[in-house]
Amino acid sequence: MSPCEMYFWVGQPPKSTIEYSTYEYSTYEQHIEIGTAKTTQKYTAMQKRLRINKGGFLMSEKNGKQLSISFRVDAGVVEHNNREFIARNVDGERIGDNITYRREDLREFYQKLFGQALADYNAGKKRPYQRISDYYEHIKNGKQERLFEEIVVQFGDMETCGLKSGKRGAGSAWEEAKLMLDDYMRGFEKRNPNLKVFNAVMHLDEATPHLHIDFVPITHSGSRGLSTRVSMSGALREQGFTSANKMQNEWAAWEERERGIMTDILRAHDLSRDVKNDTHAHLTVDEYKQKEMKKAEIRKLNAHINELKKKNPTELTEEEITLIKNQNDFMRSEILNYRDKVAALSRKVGAKFVSFEIFSEDKLQFVAAELEKSGIPFVEENSALHIPDYAQKTTAAIAATFRPNKVEGVREKIKLEIDRLIYSSANLDDLLNKLKARGYEIKRGKHLAVKPTFAERFVRLKTLGEAYLPKNLEQRISEREKFTDAVCEKFKTANAIEKKFHVTVMDMVIEIKQFRLLPQKLDERKIYAFKNDANIDYLSRQLMTLGEFGLSSREQIYEKADELKRGIDEKNEKLRFLSEEIPTLKSDISQLRFLFAAHSSKPDAMTQTKIAAAREIAEKHNVKTEADIGNLEKRLKALPDLITSAKNEVADEQLKLKRVSDLITAYEKIVEGNYIDNLIRAQKEQEQSRTPDSPNLKKS
């Protein structure tokens, strides 16, 4: 209920003027007293105008104005909330207007919340491996819960309460939005005792006032784990929220309650809720095509960047280096965040998420687009879509309808088959005999020509390109063992881990030669050869990573990944410190200028306060004279270059981490023995998709 809904009586007014009802407004702990003969109203922070109508009901004077509300659960970037880094949409001159309600270090906050519970838990575990050394790291590296949750709350929008609404002073819509956000924040922890707030800030330096609340949800229930542990669903259940079904779980019930609170606050401010249409309209055909074109452009750009990575670093231009670093920033983010996305979506819809493997990139993109149209939530990974368990049949049905956009041209298929047969042929005649065995017709004469079963007419080999002239085919056949000989030679001096990769390369060569695995060109412009095989190149790059970092065991690989992560964290901390120093230093210089410019013999109280603060800053920086400020200005001028250097260091480390992460992925697949099997399964999916009457594809 809103305050206005609580201040009323029904029927006859009280008989005595001293009889009244008292309501304590919890946010500001002030009272409104109402009698029959007169109304006594104490001043409240909201400055409500109240009246009693002829029937004895207390009413608010409606002004007819409506505002929308926005309440969303967000991923949460505390550094952004606290302006440790400043986004483009932030007005730097208004950062000082922001209101910080709470700001605590998350790791220390975890110790405060769970320190005793962790000690009690570990005391009951006899075996060391059963104990949890650091609960913060345990949750951070786990798959079940996030370290914290964040909500973003907003009243109105840019047009009604934002910069476009007009002035921002007293009595403005901007100021009204601030008051309502303040009301919401001050009541949040009282009604949510299990959501422990460690960071909360109202942003007034962007286009619209809004509130970020970061909290750790705790529960005391459950027979397993710590007596007090992290759990959003558990926290909400303890607060009385229940799950009715998959779509109406504890989260949904809680969000609905919080939106109701926001609506009550609107009413308390003589406003009503403007319900916006928050559903996403279906894309038109043109919009869908544009979206897919954009995806294609991204894939094309990534392919270009992958080619750049093969070049000697000394040959790269500054622009090419920037492209590589930008791509790896994104890939690093994807590697670290996709599990969080799956866990967050799982909690959101109240369903377990399962992996639906799709090894064909085109098919994966097709299924993802259809799921999006159907409103089914999912998280996309390299060769899988993570979907709710209730959507498995729907996803399988969608996958079964996939058809490749185009079939390879006849000439390209002939060339690829010849390229593969070269590696198992003794000479040109042997190659032609192997083509016959595959159903080809051979026409000898002035121009050697072939006709496969999938072609309507003969194709002269010379029309396929210079590499397919008889003399050049003979030359290629004579060199067919070069690649495998080189692999065998490297195998002799390889360590145990490297040998696993070399063996996998040789296994892949056999599968390609025996036509069980369709090869994938690395460079479509060149003829196919093992050196131009994308999958073999991928394994070769893992061998390069092993050699460059001197890794010879599984433990060393994972230790290297942890070392790089720690290095990135340290460099990010350095970057954060430098970025934070800029606004602080600007503010300090401004106050020091004020200190040396203040010459009034009788400064007022406000000026005295500013001078006192400026003197503390002068002492902090050891500034004795106005000339000393120049040293601070030099430091401020140098900071952008230092930040750029720090960013480059982070990018370099992220590039290394990406390589080691790729190595871990490849290694685990090879150790499990399904690396080549997965490639063959992907090929079969493509072949089944090209068959109109193929049966429904099963989830693999």
PDB file of N, CA, C and O in Angstrom, residues 410 414 417-418 432 435-444 447-461 464:
ATOM      1  N   VAL A 410      30.453 -27.611 -58.821  1.00  0.00           N
ATOM      2  CA  VAL A 410      31.003 -28.864 -59.353  1.00  0.00           C
ATOM      3  C   VAL A 410      32.521 -28.800 -59.444  1.00  0.00           C
ATOM      4  O   VAL A 410      33.236 -29.730 -59.029  1.00  0.00           O
ATOM      5  N   ILE A 414      35.372 -31.202 -57.570  1.00  0.00           N
ATOM      6  CA  ILE A 414      36.361 -31.998 -58.313  1.00  0.00           C
ATOM      7  C   ILE A 414      37.771 -31.675 -57.821  1.00  0.00           C
ATOM      8  O   ILE A 414      38.589 -32.578 -57.571  1.00  0.00           O
ATOM      9  N   GLU A 417      38.467 -33.200 -54.392  1.00  0.00           N
ATOM     10  CA  GLU A 417      38.664 -34.651 -54.407  1.00  0.00           C
ATOM     11  C   GLU A 417      40.038 -35.001 -54.966  1.00  0.00           C
ATOM     12  O   GLU A 417      40.718 -35.916 -54.468  1.00  0.00           O
ATOM     13  N   ILE A 418      40.457 -34.293 -55.995  1.00  0.00           N
ATOM     14  CA  ILE A 418      41.804 -34.522 -56.541  1.00  0.00           C
ATOM     15  C   ILE A 418      42.858 -34.180 -55.493  1.00  0.00           C
ATOM     16  O   ILE A 418      43.837 -34.928 -55.309  1.00  0.00           O
ATOM     17  N   LEU A 432      44.286 -41.194 -61.441  1.00  0.00           N
ATOM     18  CA  LEU A 432      43.138 -41.334 -62.336  1.00  0.00           C
ATOM     19  C   LEU A 432      42.358 -42.615 -62.036  1.00  0.00           C
ATOM     20  O   LEU A 432      41.119 -42.635 -62.100  1.00  0.00           O
ATOM     21  N   LEU A 435      40.221 -41.984 -59.132  1.00  0.00           N
ATOM     22  CA  LEU A 435      39.039 -41.207 -59.521  1.00  0.00           C
ATOM     23  C   LEU A 435      37.997 -42.128 -60.153  1.00  0.00           C
ATOM     24  O   LEU A 435      36.788 -41.991 -59.894  1.00  0.00           O
ATOM     25  N   LYS A 436      38.437 -43.088 -60.981  1.00  0.00           N
ATOM     26  CA  LYS A 436      37.512 -44.052 -61.582  1.00  0.00           C
ATOM     27  C   LYS A 436      36.789 -44.849 -60.504  1.00  0.00           C
ATOM     28  O   LYS A 436      35.581 -45.113 -60.590  1.00  0.00           O
ATOM     29  N   ALA A 437      37.561 -45.231 -59.472  1.00  0.00           N
ATOM     30  CA  ALA A 437      36.968 -46.012 -58.385  1.00  0.00           C
ATOM     31  C   ALA A 437      35.884 -45.224 -57.650  1.00  0.00           C
ATOM     32  O   ALA A 437      34.991 -45.815 -57.034  1.00  0.00           O
ATOM     33  N   ARG A 438      35.951 -43.908 -57.736  1.00  0.00           N
ATOM     34  CA  ARG A 438      34.953 -43.061 -57.085  1.00  0.00           C
ATOM     35  C   ARG A 438      33.821 -42.689 -58.050  1.00  0.00           C
ATOM     36  O   ARG A 438      33.031 -41.797 -57.758  1.00  0.00           O
ATOM     37  N   GLY A 439      33.780 -43.364 -59.236  1.00  0.00           N
ATOM     38  CA  GLY A 439      32.673 -43.151 -60.157  1.00  0.00           C
ATOM     39  C   GLY A 439      32.949 -42.161 -61.265  1.00  0.00           C
ATOM     40  O   GLY A 439      32.040 -41.812 -62.037  1.00  0.00           O
ATOM     41  N   TYR A 440      34.179 -41.660 -61.385  1.00  0.00           N
ATOM     42  CA  TYR A 440      34.519 -40.705 -62.434  1.00  0.00           C
ATOM     43  C   TYR A 440      34.680 -41.416 -63.787  1.00  0.00           C
ATOM     44  O   TYR A 440      35.151 -42.559 -63.855  1.00  0.00           O
ATOM     45  N   GLU A 441      34.330 -40.723 -64.849  1.00  0.00           N
ATOM     46  CA  GLU A 441      34.680 -41.129 -66.203  1.00  0.00           C
ATOM     47  C   GLU A 441      35.899 -40.313 -66.625  1.00  0.00           C
ATOM     48  O   GLU A 441      35.985 -39.112 -66.334  1.00  0.00           O
ATOM     49  N   ILE A 442      36.856 -40.956 -67.271  1.00  0.00           N
ATOM     50  CA  ILE A 442      38.096 -40.287 -67.663  1.00  0.00           C
ATOM     51  C   ILE A 442      38.170 -40.219 -69.186  1.00  0.00           C
ATOM     52  O   ILE A 442      37.965 -41.224 -69.883  1.00  0.00           O
ATOM     53  N   LYS A 443      38.452 -39.072 -69.738  1.00  0.00           N
ATOM     54  CA  LYS A 443      38.611 -38.884 -71.189  1.00  0.00           C
ATOM     55  C   LYS A 443      40.051 -38.423 -71.437  1.00  0.00           C
ATOM     56  O   LYS A 443      40.432 -37.312 -71.048  1.00  0.00           O
ATOM     57  N   ARG A 444      40.821 -39.324 -72.069  1.00  0.00           N
ATOM     58  CA  ARG A 444      42.209 -38.983 -72.377  1.00  0.00           C
ATOM     59  C   ARG A 444      42.283 -38.391 -73.784  1.00  0.00           C
ATOM     60  O   ARG A 444      41.377 -38.550 -74.583  1.00  0.00           O
ATOM     61  N   HIS A 447      43.515 -33.008 -74.257  1.00  0.00           N
ATOM     62  CA  HIS A 447      43.190 -32.379 -72.976  1.00  0.00           C
ATOM     63  C   HIS A 447      42.545 -33.419 -72.067  1.00  0.00           C
ATOM     64  O   HIS A 447      41.479 -33.957 -72.384  1.00  0.00           O
ATOM     65  N   LEU A 448      43.215 -33.717 -70.978  1.00  0.00           N
ATOM     66  CA  LEU A 448      42.689 -34.679 -70.012  1.00  0.00           C
ATOM     67  C   LEU A 448      41.431 -34.094 -69.356  1.00  0.00           C
ATOM     68  O   LEU A 448      41.436 -32.952 -68.887  1.00  0.00           O
ATOM     69  N   ALA A 449      40.349 -34.887 -69.347  1.00  0.00           N
ATOM     70  CA  ALA A 449      39.084 -34.410 -68.783  1.00  0.00           C
ATOM     71  C   ALA A 449      38.460 -35.489 -67.907  1.00  0.00           C
ATOM     72  O   ALA A 449      38.712 -36.692 -68.106  1.00  0.00           O
ATOM     73  N   VAL A 450      37.641 -35.037 -66.937  1.00  0.00           N
ATOM     74  CA  VAL A 450      36.983 -35.972 -66.015  1.00  0.00           C
ATOM     75  C   VAL A 450      35.509 -35.610 -65.901  1.00  0.00           C
ATOM     76  O   VAL A 450      35.117 -34.453 -66.079  1.00  0.00           O
ATOM     77  N   LYS A 451      34.683 -36.638 -65.592  1.00  0.00           N
ATOM     78  CA  LYS A 451      33.257 -36.393 -65.387  1.00  0.00           C
ATOM     79  C   LYS A 451      32.798 -37.194 -64.156  1.00  0.00           C
ATOM     80  O   LYS A 451      32.698 -38.415 -64.201  1.00  0.00           O
ATOM     81  N   PRO A 452      32.526 -36.493 -63.039  1.00  0.00           N
ATOM     82  CA  PRO A 452      32.054 -37.183 -61.833  1.00  0.00           C
ATOM     83  C   PRO A 452      30.565 -37.497 -61.931  1.00  0.00           C
ATOM     84  O   PRO A 452      29.868 -37.011 -62.829  1.00  0.00           O
ATOM     85  N   THR A 453      30.064 -38.290 -61.016  1.00  0.00           N
ATOM     86  CA  THR A 453      28.646 -38.654 -61.022  1.00  0.00           C
ATOM     87  C   THR A 453      27.747 -37.456 -60.753  1.00  0.00           C
ATOM     88  O   THR A 453      26.575 -37.472 -61.137  1.00  0.00           O
ATOM     89  N   PHE A 454      28.291 -36.411 -60.115  1.00  0.00           N
ATOM     90  CA  PHE A 454      27.461 -35.244 -59.777  1.00  0.00           C
ATOM     91  C   PHE A 454      27.532 -34.152 -60.848  1.00  0.00           C
ATOM     92  O   PHE A 454      27.047 -33.043 -60.627  1.00  0.00           O
ATOM     93  N   ALA A 455      28.160 -34.450 -62.018  1.00  0.00           N
ATOM     94  CA  ALA A 455      28.255 -33.462 -63.092  1.00  0.00           C
ATOM     95  C   ALA A 455      27.557 -33.972 -64.344  1.00  0.00           C
ATOM     96  O   ALA A 455      27.449 -35.181 -64.571  1.00  0.00           O
ATOM     97  N   GLU A 456      27.095 -33.067 -65.174  1.00  0.00           N
ATOM     98  CA  GLU A 456      26.374 -33.422 -66.390  1.00  0.00           C
ATOM     99  C   GLU A 456      27.302 -33.564 -67.598  1.00  0.00           C
ATOM    100  O   GLU A 456      26.937 -34.175 -68.600  1.00  0.00           O
ATOM    101  N   ARG A 457      28.492 -32.986 -67.514  1.00  0.00           N
ATOM    102  CA  ARG A 457      29.404 -33.029 -68.668  1.00  0.00           C
ATOM    103  C   ARG A 457      30.848 -33.113 -68.172  1.00  0.00           C
ATOM    104  O   ARG A 457      31.134 -32.921 -66.980  1.00  0.00           O
ATOM    105  N   PHE A 458      31.752 -33.420 -69.103  1.00  0.00           N
ATOM    106  CA  PHE A 458      33.169 -33.528 -68.769  1.00  0.00           C
ATOM    107  C   PHE A 458      33.756 -32.150 -68.439  1.00  0.00           C
ATOM    108  O   PHE A 458      33.319 -31.132 -68.984  1.00  0.00           O
ATOM    109  N   VAL A 459      34.764 -32.173 -67.566  1.00  0.00           N
ATOM    110  CA  VAL A 459      35.477 -30.950 -67.186  1.00  0.00           C
ATOM    111  C   VAL A 459      36.958 -31.163 -67.463  1.00  0.00           C
ATOM    112  O   VAL A 459      37.563 -32.136 -66.970  1.00  0.00           O
ATOM    113  N   ARG A 460      37.543 -30.308 -68.279  1.00  0.00           N
ATOM    114  CA  ARG A 460      38.975 -30.401 -68.564  1.00  0.00           C
ATOM    115  C   ARG A 460      39.777 -29.965 -67.334  1.00  0.00           C
ATOM    116  O   ARG A 460      39.473 -28.935 -66.713  1.00  0.00           O
ATOM    117  N   LEU A 461      40.822 -30.740 -67.021  1.00  0.00           N
ATOM    118  CA  LEU A 461      41.619 -30.430 -65.837  1.00  0.00           C
ATOM    119  C   LEU A 461      42.282 -29.060 -65.947  1.00  0.00           C
ATOM    120  O   LEU A 461      42.435 -28.359 -64.945  1.00  0.00           O
ATOM    121  N   LEU A 464      40.566 -26.155 -64.425  1.00  0.00           N
ATOM    122  CA  LEU A 464      40.495 -26.077 -62.959  1.00  0.00           C
ATOM    123  C   LEU A 464      41.600 -25.180 -62.391  1.00  0.00           C
ATOM    124  O   LEU A 464      41.532 -24.787 -61.222  1.00  0.00           O
TER     125      LEU A 464
END
